[in-house]
PDB file of C-alpha atoms in Angstrom:
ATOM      1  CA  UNK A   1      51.692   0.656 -31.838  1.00 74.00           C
ATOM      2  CA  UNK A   2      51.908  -1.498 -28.839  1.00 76.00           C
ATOM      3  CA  UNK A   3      48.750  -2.981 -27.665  1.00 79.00           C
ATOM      4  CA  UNK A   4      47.925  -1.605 -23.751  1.00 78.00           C
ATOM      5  CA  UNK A   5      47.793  -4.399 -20.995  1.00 76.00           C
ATOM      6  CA  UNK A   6      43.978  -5.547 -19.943  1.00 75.00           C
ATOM      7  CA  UNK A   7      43.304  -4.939 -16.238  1.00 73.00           C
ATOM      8  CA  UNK A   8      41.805  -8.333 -14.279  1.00 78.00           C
ATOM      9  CA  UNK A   9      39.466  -7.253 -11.837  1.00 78.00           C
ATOM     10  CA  UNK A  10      38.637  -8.403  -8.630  1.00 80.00           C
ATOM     11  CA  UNK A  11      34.977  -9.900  -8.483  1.00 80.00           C
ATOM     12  CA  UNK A  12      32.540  -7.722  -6.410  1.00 81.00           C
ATOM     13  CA  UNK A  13      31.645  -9.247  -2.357  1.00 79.00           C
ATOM     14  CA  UNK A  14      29.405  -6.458  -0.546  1.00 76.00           C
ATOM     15  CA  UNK A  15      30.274  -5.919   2.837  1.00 79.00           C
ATOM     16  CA  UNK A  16      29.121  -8.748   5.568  1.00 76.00           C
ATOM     17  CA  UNK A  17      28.049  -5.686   8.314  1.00 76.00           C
ATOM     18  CA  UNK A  18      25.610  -3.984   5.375  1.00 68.00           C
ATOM     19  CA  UNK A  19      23.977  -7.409   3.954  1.00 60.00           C
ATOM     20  CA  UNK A  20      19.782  -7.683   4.582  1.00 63.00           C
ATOM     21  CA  UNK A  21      19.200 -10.332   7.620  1.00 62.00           C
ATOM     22  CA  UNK A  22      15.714 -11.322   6.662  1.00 59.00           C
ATOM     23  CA  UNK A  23      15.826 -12.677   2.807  1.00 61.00           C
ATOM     24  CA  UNK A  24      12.262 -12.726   1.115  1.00 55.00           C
ATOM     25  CA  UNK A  25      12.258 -16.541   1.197  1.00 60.00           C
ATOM     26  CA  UNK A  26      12.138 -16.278   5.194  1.00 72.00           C
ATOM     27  CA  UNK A  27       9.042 -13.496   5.553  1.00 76.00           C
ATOM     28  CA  UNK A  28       5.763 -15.193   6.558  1.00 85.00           C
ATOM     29  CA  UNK A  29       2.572 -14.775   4.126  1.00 87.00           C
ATOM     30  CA  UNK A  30       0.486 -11.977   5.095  1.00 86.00           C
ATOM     31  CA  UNK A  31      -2.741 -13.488   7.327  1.00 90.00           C
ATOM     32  CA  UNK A  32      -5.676 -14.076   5.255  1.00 90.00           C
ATOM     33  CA  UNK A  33      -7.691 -11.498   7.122  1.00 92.00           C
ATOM     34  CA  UNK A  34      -5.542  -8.501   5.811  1.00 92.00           C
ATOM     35  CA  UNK A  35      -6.470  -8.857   2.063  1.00 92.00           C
ATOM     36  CA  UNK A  36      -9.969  -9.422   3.034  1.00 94.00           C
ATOM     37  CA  UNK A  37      -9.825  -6.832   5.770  1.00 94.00           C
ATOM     38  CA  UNK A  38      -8.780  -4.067   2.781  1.00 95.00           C
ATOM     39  CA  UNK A  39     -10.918  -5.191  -0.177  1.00 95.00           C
ATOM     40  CA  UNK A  40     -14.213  -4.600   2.849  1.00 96.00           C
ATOM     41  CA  UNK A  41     -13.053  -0.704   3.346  1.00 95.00           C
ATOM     42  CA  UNK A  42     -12.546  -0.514  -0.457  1.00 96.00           C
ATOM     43  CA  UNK A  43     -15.890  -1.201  -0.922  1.00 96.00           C
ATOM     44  CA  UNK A  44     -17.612   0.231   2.262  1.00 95.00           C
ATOM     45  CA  UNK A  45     -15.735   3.690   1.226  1.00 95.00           C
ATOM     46  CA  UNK A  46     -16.950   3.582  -2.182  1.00 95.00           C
ATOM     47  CA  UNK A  47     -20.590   2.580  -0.941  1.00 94.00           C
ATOM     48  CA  UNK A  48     -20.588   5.814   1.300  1.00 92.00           C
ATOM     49  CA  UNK A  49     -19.877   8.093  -1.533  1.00 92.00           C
ATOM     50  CA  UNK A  50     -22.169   6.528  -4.149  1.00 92.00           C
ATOM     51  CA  UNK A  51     -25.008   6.499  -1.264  1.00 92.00           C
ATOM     52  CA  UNK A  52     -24.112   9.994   0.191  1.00 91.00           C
ATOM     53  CA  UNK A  53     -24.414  11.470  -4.134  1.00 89.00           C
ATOM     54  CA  UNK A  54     -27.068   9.753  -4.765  1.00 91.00           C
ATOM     55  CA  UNK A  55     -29.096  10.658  -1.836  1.00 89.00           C
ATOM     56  CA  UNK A  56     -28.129  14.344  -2.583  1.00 83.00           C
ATOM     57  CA  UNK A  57     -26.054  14.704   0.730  1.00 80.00           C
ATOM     58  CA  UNK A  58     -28.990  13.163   2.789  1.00 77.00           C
ATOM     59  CA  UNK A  59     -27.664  10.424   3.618  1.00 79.00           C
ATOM     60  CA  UNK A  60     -26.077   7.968   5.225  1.00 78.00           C
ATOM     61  CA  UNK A  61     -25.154  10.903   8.156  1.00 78.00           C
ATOM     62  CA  UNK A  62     -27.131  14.370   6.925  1.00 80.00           C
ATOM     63  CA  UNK A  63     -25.599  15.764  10.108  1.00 82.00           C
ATOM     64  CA  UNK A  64     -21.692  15.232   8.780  1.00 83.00           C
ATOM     65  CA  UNK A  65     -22.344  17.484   5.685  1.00 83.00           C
ATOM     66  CA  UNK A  66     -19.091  17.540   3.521  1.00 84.00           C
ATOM     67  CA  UNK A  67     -17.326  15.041   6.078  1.00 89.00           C
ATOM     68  CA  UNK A  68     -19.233  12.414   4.556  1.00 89.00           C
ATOM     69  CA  UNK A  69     -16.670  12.291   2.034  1.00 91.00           C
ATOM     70  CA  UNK A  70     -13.630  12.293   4.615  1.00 93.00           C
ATOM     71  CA  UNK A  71     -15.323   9.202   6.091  1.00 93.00           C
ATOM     72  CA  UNK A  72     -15.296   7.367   2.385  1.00 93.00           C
ATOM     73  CA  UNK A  73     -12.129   8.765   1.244  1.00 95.00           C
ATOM     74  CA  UNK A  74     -10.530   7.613   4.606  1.00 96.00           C
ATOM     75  CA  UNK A  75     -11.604   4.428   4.145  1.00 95.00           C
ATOM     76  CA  UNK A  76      -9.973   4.043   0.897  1.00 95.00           C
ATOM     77  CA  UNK A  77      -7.180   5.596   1.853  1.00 96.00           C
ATOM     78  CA  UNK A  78      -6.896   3.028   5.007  1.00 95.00           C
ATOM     79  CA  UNK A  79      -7.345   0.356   3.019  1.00 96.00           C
ATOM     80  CA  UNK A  80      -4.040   0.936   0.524  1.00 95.00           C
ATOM     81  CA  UNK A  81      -2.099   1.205   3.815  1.00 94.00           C
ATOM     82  CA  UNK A  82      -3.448  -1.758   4.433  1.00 93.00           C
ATOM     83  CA  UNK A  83      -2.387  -3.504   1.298  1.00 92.00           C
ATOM     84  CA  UNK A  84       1.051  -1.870   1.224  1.00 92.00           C
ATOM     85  CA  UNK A  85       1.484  -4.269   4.165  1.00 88.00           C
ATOM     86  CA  UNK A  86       0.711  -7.478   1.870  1.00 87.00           C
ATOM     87  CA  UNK A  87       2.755  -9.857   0.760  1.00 85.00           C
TER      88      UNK A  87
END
């Protein structure tokens, strides 16, 4: 049986118009105050909750009620948007 011919293919170039502008090597370091900025609300938010349980929802704001959670979960929650921005 004859042996079937073997193809050479061309070597993959992406497009010029679709290529990335900004490489990784060219993006500034995040400023130092962003990392310190996030790991502050990480522990303020879990502060609130420990202080708001253990106070049996007396404190730190009695008036709040339940919202005293929002306040610690929020600042958890603001401080992974924060870090999503690191680099």
């Amino acid at each position: 049986m004859p042996k079937s011919q073997v193809r050479k293919k061309k070597v993959y170039t992406p497009p010029t118009d679709v290529r990335p502008t900004a490489t990784a090597a060219t993006r500034k370091p995040s400023p130092i105050w962003l990392p310190v900025t996030a790991v502050s609300l990480i522990v303020f938010g879990i502060g609130w909750l420990v202080v708001y349980y253990l106070s049996e929802q007396e404190y730190p704001v009695m008036e709040l009620g339940y919202w005293n959670l929002a306040v610690g979960f929020g600042a958890m929650v603001a401080s992974l948007i924060l870090l999503s921005r690191w680099r």
